[in-house]
Amino acid sequence: MQTNISSAMSREALRRRTFGIISHPDAGKTTLTEKLLLFGGAIQMAGAVKAKKAQRHATSDWMEVERERGISVSSSVMKFTYADHIINLLDTPGHQDFSEDTYRVLTAVDSALMVIDSVKGVETQTRKLMEVCRMRDTPILTFINKLDREGRDAFDLLSDIEQTLGIQAAPMTWPIGMGKSFQGVYDIERQAIRFFAEDGKKTARPKEALVINGLNDPQLAELIGEDAAEQLRTEIDLLEGAGFPFDKELYLKGKQTPVFFGSAVNNFGVQELLDTLVRLAPGPIPRVAECATGERVVNPLEEDFSGVVFKIQANMDPAHRDRIAFMRICSGRFERGMKVKHHRIGKEVQLSRAITFMAQDREGVEDAWPGDIIGLHNHGTLKIGDTLTTSEPLKFTGIPNFSPEHFRRVQLADPLRSKQLAKGLKQLAEEGAIQVFRPITDSSHILGAVGVLQFDVIIARLKAEYGVIALYEPCPISAARWITSSDRAALESFKSDQQSNLAYDGDDCLAILSSSEWRLSRIIEEWPQITFHTTREIR
Ligand code: G4P
């Protein structure tokens, strides 16, 4: 029996691929997501993801904000099967104002897929997201998209990735021409040519690659023309001399990214990505957790169940006013109805109504394995960062809160609703939608956000979900840091000196709020015994 469980565990865990897509808005993430689902057989028709988004927007008030802005605020999970593997694709909002949500989603993946627009190269949002991936050495595959357009030179794009992102770029395919003269790609490892056909959009599956006998095969010129063949030979020659050959170890350590060229909208290059994901990307990786004796690495194949909440989303189904906690299974097997320990609140809870997210729908889940993401109906007992286990108390680490860059003081239109306001803000803060600070010297609420659009969402949600009409007052704050110190006396004197600038956040952690970075840097210089943090681990 024991061996059966373990062998089922390794079989199931090892065939999971849990990944997220990182990109700058407009690089083609939605298009690529849709094509991945199409190739994975999870949807029948291109357009379904966008249509589904539009439909969701139409049904909820606060998502109206999202629709008006034409951006995606919420992330979702899409599960599908490809080549006998279970793929969990975690979608992330592309807009920078919701990057905190994206950061947290990235803590739940085992690898990432980076999409770069061949015309624009590496853009700011990609750079920021890459920094988050680097914190965990997440392995990254790169897809350079829109080769059907006149874009930047392929060498130029590789050196942009290397210099801007500080990671080696190892091309797996190489473009033959671009824009109007884009003919396809050369598969370096297989020595094969994959032809581009603009009507690939309609056919869904590309033609098989044509294997040639190396670049000196006389067929090459016949196939792609003498000039293109000569250029390809020169470029591959140059690559062999100066480029980085693919090295799986370096990829798995997050030090090198295999690069593919293609055109998502034309279905070109998508299959190679899926095949590579299955062949090279890691299955569930071991994760570090705090335990009774300090810290330990939790292996996904351990029999005891453990999982961590990395995201909470409200109103996914506005008819039910529900809040769903997204949990990443880190080890063991989840079974419907199982009892687990919720260590933060010291209670045992039964997980009877978990859901899984298929591409088009959500459905009840009977069992799930390491790498899977399940949704738990949540009535306020689960917070981001909560760890549930069947045995020892564990606390998975590494889900960050980022120090906010924008601040607003909240004012109530109707002072009698202050209880509802406090409740709403508490829940929205637990969800990670905003950070809430309570100054120690007065009873106001100061909201902190990484992106200003978060403020609009909060006002809309306070009204729709809590019946609270709130407004913002300007507030002269523009920087914040969390405060800790091992020197108790110094901390006490800091507190009394800086009282009017101090506040507690939603988790009762102390922070300093300052009117400018410059002022804050003076304070930091004056108090060397105090540590000022720009990120805080979620407790
Ligand atoms: P995002 O989620 O990263 O923000 O990007 P999205 O997929 O929405 O794509 C942004 C735009 O780029 C879309 O055009 C999309 O059709 C286009 N696009 C995606 N892949 C390719 C490609 O391989 N080649 C070319 N030429 N364009 C591509 P749009 O006009 O904004 O929207 P739509 O009306 O086409 O949907």
Coordinates of C-alpha atoms and ligand atoms in Angstrom, one line a residue:
M1 CA 0.0 0.0 0.0
Q2 CA 2.8 2.3 1.1
T3 CA 4.7 1.7 -2.2
N4 CA 1.5 2.3 -4.2
I5 CA 0.9 5.7 -2.7
S6 CA 4.6 6.6 -3.2
S7 CA 4.6 5.4 -6.8
A8 CA 1.3 7.2 -7.6
M9 CA 2.8 10.3 -6.0
S10 CA 5.9 10.4 -8.0
R11 CA 4.1 9.5 -11.2
E12 CA 1.5 12.3 -10.6
A13 CA 3.9 14.9 -9.2
L14 CA 6.5 14.4 -11.9
R15 CA 4.0 15.0 -14.7
R16 CA 2.9 18.4 -13.4
R17 CA 4.2 21.5 -15.0
T18 CA 3.1 24.7 -13.2
F19 CA 4.2 27.9 -14.8
G20 CA 3.3 31.5 -15.3
I21 CA 3.8 33.9 -18.2
I22 CA 5.6 37.1 -17.7
S23 CA 5.6 40.0 -20.2
H24 CA 5.1 43.6 -20.8
P25 CA 1.5 44.6 -21.8
D26 CA 0.9 44.1 -25.5
A27 CA 3.7 41.7 -26.1
G28 CA 1.1 38.9 -26.8
K29 CA 0.6 37.1 -23.5
T30 CA -3.2 36.7 -23.9
T31 CA -2.7 35.6 -27.5
L32 CA -0.1 33.0 -26.5
T33 CA -2.2 31.8 -23.5
E34 CA -5.0 31.2 -25.8
K35 CA -2.8 29.3 -28.3
L36 CA -1.3 27.2 -25.6
L37 CA -4.8 26.2 -24.5
L38 CA -5.8 25.6 -28.1
F39 CA -2.8 23.3 -28.7
G40 CA -3.5 21.6 -25.4
G41 CA -7.0 20.9 -26.6
A42 CA -8.4 22.8 -23.6
I43 CA -10.4 25.2 -25.9
Q44 CA -11.8 24.6 -29.3
M45 CA -11.6 28.0 -30.7
A46 CA -9.3 31.0 -30.6
G47 CA -11.0 34.0 -29.0
A48 CA -12.4 32.0 -26.1
V49 CA -10.1 33.4 -23.4
K50 CA -10.7 37.0 -24.5
A51 CA -14.4 36.3 -24.8
K52 CA -14.5 34.8 -21.4
K53 CA -12.7 37.8 -20.0
A54 CA -15.2 40.1 -21.6
Q55 CA -18.1 38.1 -20.2
R56 CA -16.7 38.1 -16.7
H57 CA -16.2 41.8 -16.9
A58 CA -19.8 42.4 -17.8
T59 CA -21.0 40.6 -14.6
S60 CA -19.4 42.4 -11.8
D61 CA -19.2 46.0 -10.6
W62 CA -15.6 46.2 -9.6
M63 CA -14.5 44.4 -12.6
E64 CA -16.2 47.1 -14.5
V65 CA -13.2 49.2 -13.5
E66 CA -11.1 46.6 -15.2
R67 CA -13.2 46.6 -18.3
E68 CA -13.2 50.4 -18.6
R69 CA -9.4 50.5 -18.3
G70 CA -9.1 47.7 -20.8
I71 CA -6.7 45.8 -18.6
S72 CA -6.8 42.6 -16.7
V73 CA -6.8 43.0 -12.9
S74 CA -7.3 39.4 -11.8
S75 CA -5.2 36.4 -12.4
S76 CA -6.6 33.0 -13.0
V77 CA -5.4 29.4 -13.3
M78 CA -5.9 27.2 -16.3
K79 CA -5.3 23.5 -16.2
F80 CA -5.0 21.2 -19.2
T81 CA -3.4 18.0 -20.4
Y82 CA -0.7 17.9 -23.0
A83 CA 1.4 14.9 -24.0
D84 CA 0.4 13.0 -20.8
H85 CA 1.4 15.9 -18.6
I86 CA -0.8 18.1 -16.5
I87 CA -0.1 21.7 -17.3
N88 CA -1.2 24.4 -14.7
L89 CA -0.9 27.8 -16.4
L90 CA -1.2 30.7 -14.0
D91 CA -2.2 33.9 -15.6
T92 CA -1.0 37.1 -14.2
P93 CA -2.2 40.7 -14.7
G94 CA 0.0 42.5 -17.2
H95 CA -0.6 46.0 -16.0
Q96 CA 2.1 47.3 -13.7
D97 CA -0.4 48.7 -11.2
F98 CA -1.3 45.2 -10.3
S99 CA 2.2 43.8 -10.2
E100 CA 1.9 42.8 -6.5
D101 CA -0.6 40.2 -7.5
T102 CA 1.7 39.0 -10.2
Y103 CA 4.6 38.8 -7.8
R104 CA 2.6 36.5 -5.5
V105 CA 1.5 34.3 -8.3
L106 CA 5.1 33.9 -9.3
T107 CA 5.8 32.4 -5.9
A108 CA 3.4 29.5 -6.8
V109 CA 5.1 28.5 -10.1
D110 CA 7.9 26.1 -10.8
S111 CA 9.0 27.9 -14.0
A112 CA 8.1 30.9 -16.1
L113 CA 7.6 31.7 -19.8
M114 CA 8.8 35.2 -20.8
V115 CA 7.2 36.8 -23.9
I116 CA 9.1 39.5 -25.6
D117 CA 7.9 41.6 -28.5
S118 CA 10.4 41.4 -31.3
V119 CA 9.8 45.0 -32.3
K120 CA 10.2 46.4 -28.8
G121 CA 12.7 44.1 -27.1
V122 CA 12.9 43.9 -23.3
E123 CA 10.4 46.4 -21.7
T124 CA 10.1 47.7 -18.2
Q125 CA 7.5 45.4 -16.8
T126 CA 9.4 42.4 -18.0
R127 CA 12.5 43.6 -16.3
K128 CA 10.6 44.0 -13.0
L129 CA 9.0 40.6 -13.2
M130 CA 12.4 39.1 -14.0
E131 CA 13.8 40.5 -10.8
V132 CA 11.1 38.6 -8.9
C133 CA 11.9 35.4 -10.8
R134 CA 15.5 35.9 -9.9
M135 CA 14.7 36.1 -6.1
R136 CA 13.8 32.4 -6.5
D137 CA 16.0 31.4 -9.4
T138 CA 12.9 30.4 -11.3
P139 CA 13.8 28.7 -14.6
I140 CA 12.6 30.8 -17.6
L141 CA 11.8 29.9 -21.2
T142 CA 11.8 32.9 -23.6
F143 CA 9.4 33.3 -26.6
I144 CA 10.3 36.2 -28.9
N145 CA 6.9 37.0 -30.5
K146 CA 5.7 38.8 -33.6
L147 CA 8.3 37.7 -36.0
D148 CA 5.8 38.4 -38.8
R149 CA 6.6 42.0 -38.2
E150 CA 9.7 44.0 -39.0
G151 CA 11.4 43.7 -35.6
R152 CA 14.8 44.1 -34.2
D153 CA 17.7 42.0 -35.3
A154 CA 17.8 38.6 -33.5
F155 CA 21.4 39.1 -32.2
D156 CA 20.3 42.5 -30.9
L157 CA 17.4 40.9 -29.1
L158 CA 19.6 38.3 -27.5
S159 CA 22.1 40.8 -26.3
D160 CA 19.2 43.0 -25.0
I161 CA 18.0 40.0 -22.9
E162 CA 21.5 39.3 -21.6
Q163 CA 22.4 42.9 -20.8
T164 CA 19.0 44.2 -19.5
L165 CA 18.0 41.0 -17.7
G166 CA 21.4 39.6 -16.7
I167 CA 20.7 36.1 -17.9
Q168 CA 22.4 34.1 -20.6
A169 CA 20.3 33.6 -23.7
A170 CA 20.6 30.3 -25.6
P171 CA 18.7 30.2 -28.9
M172 CA 16.9 26.9 -29.5
T173 CA 15.5 28.1 -32.8
W174 CA 16.8 30.8 -35.2
P175 CA 14.6 33.0 -37.4
I176 CA 14.9 32.9 -41.1
G177 CA 14.1 36.5 -42.2
M178 CA 11.5 38.6 -40.5
G179 CA 8.4 40.6 -41.3
K180 CA 7.4 40.2 -44.9
S181 CA 10.4 38.0 -45.6
F182 CA 9.9 35.8 -42.5
Q183 CA 10.1 32.2 -43.8
G184 CA 10.2 30.2 -40.5
V185 CA 12.8 29.1 -38.0
Y186 CA 15.8 26.8 -38.0
D187 CA 15.7 24.3 -35.1
I188 CA 19.3 24.3 -34.0
E189 CA 19.3 21.0 -32.1
R190 CA 17.3 19.0 -34.6
Q191 CA 18.8 20.6 -37.6
A192 CA 15.3 21.1 -39.0
I193 CA 13.4 23.8 -40.7
R194 CA 9.9 24.8 -39.6
F195 CA 8.1 26.8 -42.3
F196 CA 6.0 29.8 -41.5
A197 CA 2.7 30.1 -43.2
E198 CA 0.6 33.1 -42.4
D199 CA -2.6 31.0 -42.7
G200 CA -1.2 29.0 -39.8
K201 CA -3.8 30.9 -37.8
K202 CA -6.6 28.9 -39.4
T203 CA -5.0 25.5 -39.5
A204 CA -4.1 25.4 -35.7
R205 CA -1.4 22.8 -36.2
P206 CA 1.8 23.7 -38.0
K207 CA 3.3 21.5 -40.6
E208 CA 6.0 19.1 -39.3
A209 CA 9.5 20.4 -39.3
L210 CA 11.6 19.3 -42.2
V211 CA 14.9 17.8 -41.1
I212 CA 17.9 18.7 -43.3
N213 CA 21.3 17.3 -43.4
G214 CA 23.0 20.2 -41.7
L215 CA 23.4 23.8 -43.0
N216 CA 25.5 22.6 -45.9
D217 CA 22.7 20.5 -47.3
P218 CA 22.2 21.7 -50.9
Q219 CA 18.4 21.4 -50.2
L220 CA 18.7 24.4 -48.0
A221 CA 19.1 26.9 -50.8
E222 CA 16.3 25.3 -52.8
L223 CA 14.0 25.5 -49.8
I224 CA 14.6 29.0 -48.6
G225 CA 16.6 30.7 -51.4
E226 CA 20.3 31.2 -51.8
D227 CA 20.5 34.6 -50.0
A228 CA 18.5 33.4 -47.0
A229 CA 20.6 30.2 -46.8
E230 CA 23.8 32.1 -46.9
Q231 CA 22.6 34.5 -44.2
L232 CA 21.4 31.6 -42.0
R233 CA 24.8 29.8 -42.4
T234 CA 26.7 33.0 -41.4
E235 CA 24.4 33.7 -38.4
I236 CA 24.5 30.1 -37.0
D237 CA 28.3 30.2 -37.5
L238 CA 28.5 33.4 -35.5
L239 CA 26.3 31.9 -32.8
E240 CA 28.5 28.8 -32.6
G241 CA 31.5 31.1 -32.1
A242 CA 30.1 33.7 -29.7
G243 CA 26.7 32.5 -28.4
F244 CA 25.8 30.3 -25.5
P245 CA 24.9 26.7 -26.2
F246 CA 21.9 25.4 -24.3
D247 CA 22.8 24.0 -20.9
K248 CA 20.0 22.3 -19.0
E249 CA 21.7 22.8 -15.6
L250 CA 22.0 26.5 -16.1
Y251 CA 18.4 26.7 -17.2
L252 CA 17.2 24.9 -14.1
K253 CA 19.2 27.2 -11.9
G254 CA 17.7 30.3 -13.6
K255 CA 21.0 31.4 -15.1
Q256 CA 20.2 30.7 -18.7
T257 CA 17.1 31.0 -20.8
P258 CA 16.4 28.9 -23.9
V259 CA 15.0 31.3 -26.6
F260 CA 12.4 30.5 -29.2
F261 CA 11.2 32.7 -32.0
G262 CA 7.7 32.7 -33.4
S263 CA 4.4 34.4 -33.9
A264 CA 1.7 33.6 -31.4
V265 CA -1.2 35.1 -33.4
N266 CA -0.2 32.8 -36.3
N267 CA 0.2 29.7 -34.1
F268 CA 3.9 29.6 -35.0
G269 CA 6.4 28.4 -32.4
V270 CA 3.7 27.5 -29.9
Q271 CA 4.1 23.8 -30.2
E272 CA 7.8 23.9 -29.6
L273 CA 7.1 25.8 -26.4
L274 CA 4.7 23.2 -25.1
D275 CA 7.0 20.4 -26.1
T276 CA 9.9 22.1 -24.4
L277 CA 7.9 22.8 -21.3
V278 CA 7.1 19.1 -21.0
R279 CA 10.6 18.0 -21.8
L280 CA 12.8 20.5 -19.9
A281 CA 10.8 22.5 -17.4
P282 CA 10.9 21.3 -13.9
G283 CA 8.0 19.5 -12.2
P284 CA 7.1 20.5 -8.6
I285 CA 10.2 21.9 -6.9
P286 CA 11.1 21.5 -3.2
R287 CA 10.1 24.5 -1.1
V288 CA 11.5 26.0 2.0
A289 CA 9.3 26.3 5.1
E290 CA 9.7 27.4 8.6
C291 CA 9.2 24.5 11.0
A292 CA 9.4 23.8 14.8
T293 CA 13.2 23.4 14.6
G294 CA 13.9 26.4 12.3
E295 CA 13.7 25.9 8.6
R296 CA 13.6 22.9 6.3
V297 CA 13.1 21.9 2.7
V298 CA 9.8 20.3 2.0
N299 CA 10.1 17.7 -0.8
P300 CA 7.0 17.5 -3.0
L301 CA 7.1 13.7 -2.8
E302 CA 6.7 13.7 1.0
E303 CA 3.5 11.8 1.9
D304 CA 2.1 14.4 4.3
F305 CA 0.0 17.0 2.6
S306 CA 1.1 20.7 2.7
G307 CA -0.1 23.7 0.7
V308 CA 0.2 27.4 0.8
V309 CA -2.3 30.2 -0.1
F310 CA -0.8 32.6 -2.5
K311 CA -3.8 34.5 -3.7
I312 CA -7.3 35.4 -2.7
Q313 CA -9.8 36.5 -5.2
A314 CA -13.2 37.9 -4.4
N315 CA -16.3 37.8 -6.5
M316 CA -15.2 35.3 -9.1
D317 CA -18.8 34.4 -9.2
P318 CA -20.7 37.5 -8.4
A319 CA -24.0 35.6 -8.0
H320 CA -22.5 33.9 -4.9
R321 CA -20.4 36.7 -3.5
D322 CA -17.6 34.2 -2.8
R323 CA -14.0 34.6 -2.0
I324 CA -11.7 31.9 -3.3
A325 CA -8.3 31.2 -1.8
F326 CA -5.9 29.8 -4.3
M327 CA -3.7 27.2 -2.8
R328 CA -0.6 25.6 -4.3
I329 CA -0.1 22.0 -3.2
C330 CA 3.5 21.7 -2.1
S331 CA 3.6 18.1 -1.0
G332 CA 1.4 15.1 -0.6
R333 CA -2.0 14.3 -2.0
F334 CA -5.1 16.4 -1.6
E335 CA -8.4 14.4 -1.3
R336 CA -11.8 15.8 -1.1
G337 CA -13.1 16.1 2.5
M338 CA -9.7 15.7 4.1
K339 CA -9.0 17.4 7.4
V340 CA -6.0 19.6 7.6
K341 CA -4.4 21.8 10.3
H342 CA -4.6 25.6 9.8
H343 CA -1.7 26.5 11.9
R344 CA -2.1 30.3 12.1
I345 CA -5.4 30.0 13.8
G346 CA -4.6 26.7 15.5
K347 CA -7.7 24.9 14.2
E348 CA -8.5 21.8 12.2
V349 CA -10.5 22.5 9.0
Q350 CA -12.1 20.1 6.6
L351 CA -11.5 20.8 2.9
S352 CA -14.8 19.6 1.5
R353 CA -15.5 22.0 -1.3
A354 CA -12.3 22.5 -3.3
I355 CA -12.4 23.5 -6.9
T356 CA -10.0 23.2 -9.8
F357 CA -9.8 25.5 -12.7
M358 CA -10.1 24.1 -16.1
A359 CA -9.6 26.4 -19.0
Q360 CA -13.2 27.3 -19.5
D361 CA -14.7 26.3 -16.2
R362 CA -14.2 25.4 -12.6
E363 CA -15.3 22.1 -11.2
G364 CA -15.2 20.2 -8.0
V365 CA -11.9 18.4 -7.3
E366 CA -11.7 14.9 -5.9
D367 CA -7.9 14.7 -5.6
A368 CA -4.9 16.8 -6.5
W369 CA -1.2 16.5 -6.4
P370 CA 2.0 18.6 -5.8
G371 CA 2.1 21.4 -8.4
D372 CA -1.6 21.6 -8.7
I373 CA -3.6 24.7 -7.7
I374 CA -6.9 24.3 -5.9
G375 CA -9.4 26.9 -5.0
L376 CA -10.9 26.9 -1.5
H377 CA -14.1 28.7 -0.6
N378 CA -13.1 31.2 2.0
H379 CA -15.1 33.0 4.6
G380 CA -12.3 35.0 6.0
T381 CA -10.3 32.2 7.6
L382 CA -7.7 32.0 5.0
K383 CA -5.1 34.8 4.3
I384 CA -2.3 35.0 1.8
G385 CA 0.7 33.1 3.2
D386 CA -1.4 30.6 5.2
T387 CA 0.0 27.1 5.2
L388 CA -2.2 24.1 5.7
T389 CA -0.8 20.6 6.5
T390 CA -1.9 17.2 7.6
S391 CA 1.0 16.9 10.2
E392 CA 3.7 19.1 11.5
P393 CA 3.3 22.9 11.7
L394 CA 4.9 24.4 8.6
K395 CA 5.0 28.0 7.2
F396 CA 6.1 28.4 3.6
T397 CA 8.2 31.5 3.2
G398 CA 8.9 33.8 0.4
I399 CA 5.6 35.5 -0.4
P400 CA 6.5 39.2 -0.2
N401 CA 4.6 42.4 0.5
F402 CA 6.2 45.3 -1.3
S403 CA 6.5 48.7 0.2
P404 CA 3.8 50.9 -1.4
E405 CA 4.7 53.9 -3.5
H406 CA 1.3 55.6 -3.5
F407 CA -0.8 56.7 -0.6
R408 CA -4.3 57.9 0.1
R409 CA -6.2 58.7 3.3
V410 CA -9.7 57.3 3.3
Q411 CA -12.7 59.4 4.2
L412 CA -16.2 58.1 4.7
A413 CA -19.2 59.9 3.1
D414 CA -21.4 58.5 5.8
P415 CA -19.6 58.4 9.2
L416 CA -22.1 55.8 10.5
R417 CA -20.5 53.2 8.2
S418 CA -17.1 53.2 9.9
K419 CA -17.5 49.6 11.1
Q420 CA -18.3 48.4 7.6
L421 CA -15.3 50.4 6.3
A422 CA -13.0 48.8 8.8
K423 CA -14.3 45.4 7.9
G424 CA -14.0 46.0 4.1
L425 CA -10.5 47.3 4.4
K426 CA -9.4 44.5 6.6
Q427 CA -10.7 41.9 4.1
L428 CA -9.3 43.7 1.1
A429 CA -5.9 43.9 2.8
E430 CA -6.1 40.2 3.6
E431 CA -6.7 39.6 -0.1
G432 CA -3.7 41.6 -0.9
A433 CA -5.7 44.1 -3.0
I434 CA -4.3 47.0 -1.0
Q435 CA -2.2 47.7 2.1
V436 CA -3.9 49.4 5.0
F437 CA -1.9 51.4 7.6
R438 CA -3.3 52.7 10.9
P439 CA -1.3 55.6 12.2
I440 CA -0.5 55.3 15.9
T441 CA -1.4 58.8 16.7
D442 CA -4.9 59.0 15.1
S443 CA -7.7 56.6 14.0
S444 CA -7.5 57.2 10.2
H445 CA -6.9 54.6 7.5
I446 CA -4.1 55.3 5.1
L447 CA -4.0 53.1 2.0
G448 CA -0.8 52.1 0.3
A449 CA -0.6 50.8 -3.2
V450 CA 2.1 49.8 -5.6
G451 CA 0.1 51.0 -8.5
V452 CA -2.5 53.8 -8.4
L453 CA -5.2 51.9 -10.2
Q454 CA -5.5 49.7 -7.1
F455 CA -7.2 52.8 -5.4
D456 CA -10.0 52.9 -8.0
V457 CA -10.7 49.2 -7.5
I458 CA -10.9 49.6 -3.8
I459 CA -13.4 52.5 -3.9
A460 CA -15.5 50.4 -6.4
R461 CA -15.3 47.3 -4.3
L462 CA -16.1 49.1 -1.0
K463 CA -19.3 50.3 -2.6
A464 CA -20.3 47.1 -4.3
E465 CA -19.4 44.6 -1.6
Y466 CA -19.7 46.5 1.7
G467 CA -22.1 49.3 0.9
V468 CA -19.6 51.9 1.8
I469 CA -19.2 55.1 0.0
A470 CA -15.7 56.3 0.6
L471 CA -13.5 59.0 -0.9
Y472 CA -9.9 59.8 -0.8
E473 CA -8.2 62.8 0.7
P474 CA -4.8 63.7 -0.5
C475 CA -2.2 62.7 2.0
P476 CA 1.4 64.0 2.2
I477 CA 3.1 60.6 2.2
S478 CA 5.2 59.2 -0.6
A479 CA 7.4 56.5 1.0
A480 CA 7.1 53.7 3.5
R481 CA 9.4 51.1 5.1
W482 CA 8.8 48.4 7.6
I483 CA 10.7 48.6 10.8
T484 CA 12.5 46.0 12.8
S485 CA 15.4 46.1 15.3
S486 CA 17.1 43.6 17.5
D487 CA 18.0 46.5 19.8
R488 CA 14.9 46.9 22.0
A489 CA 16.0 50.1 23.6
A490 CA 16.9 51.7 20.3
L491 CA 13.5 50.6 18.9
E492 CA 11.7 52.2 21.9
S493 CA 13.5 55.5 21.5
F494 CA 12.9 55.4 17.7
K495 CA 9.2 54.9 18.4
S496 CA 8.9 57.8 20.7
D497 CA 11.0 60.1 18.5
Q498 CA 9.1 59.2 15.3
Q499 CA 5.6 58.6 16.8
S500 CA 3.8 60.9 14.4
N501 CA 5.2 59.0 11.4
L502 CA 4.6 55.5 12.5
A503 CA 1.7 53.2 11.7
Y504 CA 0.7 49.5 11.9
D505 CA -0.2 47.6 8.8
G506 CA -2.9 44.9 8.5
D507 CA -0.7 42.3 10.1
D508 CA 0.2 44.7 13.0
C509 CA 3.7 45.2 11.7
L510 CA 5.3 48.5 12.4
A511 CA 6.1 50.9 9.5
I512 CA 7.3 54.4 9.0
L513 CA 5.4 56.6 6.6
S514 CA 7.3 59.6 5.2
S515 CA 6.6 62.6 3.0
S516 CA 9.6 62.0 0.8
E517 CA 12.3 59.4 0.0
W518 CA 14.8 62.1 0.8
R519 CA 13.5 62.7 4.4
L520 CA 13.3 58.9 4.8
S521 CA 16.9 58.5 3.8
R522 CA 17.9 61.1 6.4
I523 CA 16.0 59.1 9.1
I524 CA 17.6 55.9 7.9
E525 CA 21.1 57.5 8.3
E526 CA 20.3 58.8 11.7
W527 CA 19.1 55.4 13.1
P528 CA 21.7 52.8 12.2
Q529 CA 20.4 50.4 14.9
I530 CA 17.0 50.2 13.1
T531 CA 16.5 48.1 10.0
F532 CA 14.2 49.6 7.3
H533 CA 12.7 47.0 4.9
T534 CA 11.3 47.6 1.4
T535 CA 9.6 44.2 1.4
R536 CA 8.0 42.3 4.2
E537 CA 7.4 38.5 4.3
I538 CA 3.6 37.9 4.6
R539 CA 2.9 36.5 8.1
Ligands
G4P1 P1 -1.0 41.1 -23.9 O1 -1.9 40.1 -23.4 O2 0.4 40.8 -23.7 O3 -1.3 42.5 -23.5 O4 -1.1 41.1 -25.5 P2 -2.2 40.5 -26.5 O5 -2.1 39.0 -26.6 O6 -3.5 41.1 -26.2 O7 -1.6 41.0 -27.8 C1 -1.4 42.4 -28.1 C2 -1.6 42.7 -29.5 O8 -0.5 42.0 -30.3 C3 -2.9 42.2 -30.1 O9 -3.3 43.1 -31.1 C4 -2.5 40.9 -30.7 O10 -3.4 40.4 -31.8 C5 -1.1 41.2 -31.3 N1 -0.3 40.0 -31.5 C6 -0.1 39.0 -30.7 N2 0.8 38.1 -31.2 C7 1.1 38.6 -32.4 C8 2.0 38.2 -33.5 O11 2.6 37.1 -33.4 N3 2.1 39.0 -34.5 C9 1.5 40.2 -34.6 N4 1.7 40.9 -35.7 N5 0.7 40.6 -33.6 C10 0.5 39.8 -32.6 P3 -4.5 44.1 -30.9 O12 -4.7 44.8 -32.2 O13 -4.2 44.9 -29.7 O14 -5.7 43.2 -30.5 P4 -6.6 42.2 -31.4 O15 -7.7 43.1 -31.9 O16 -5.7 41.7 -32.5 O17 -7.0 41.2 -30.5

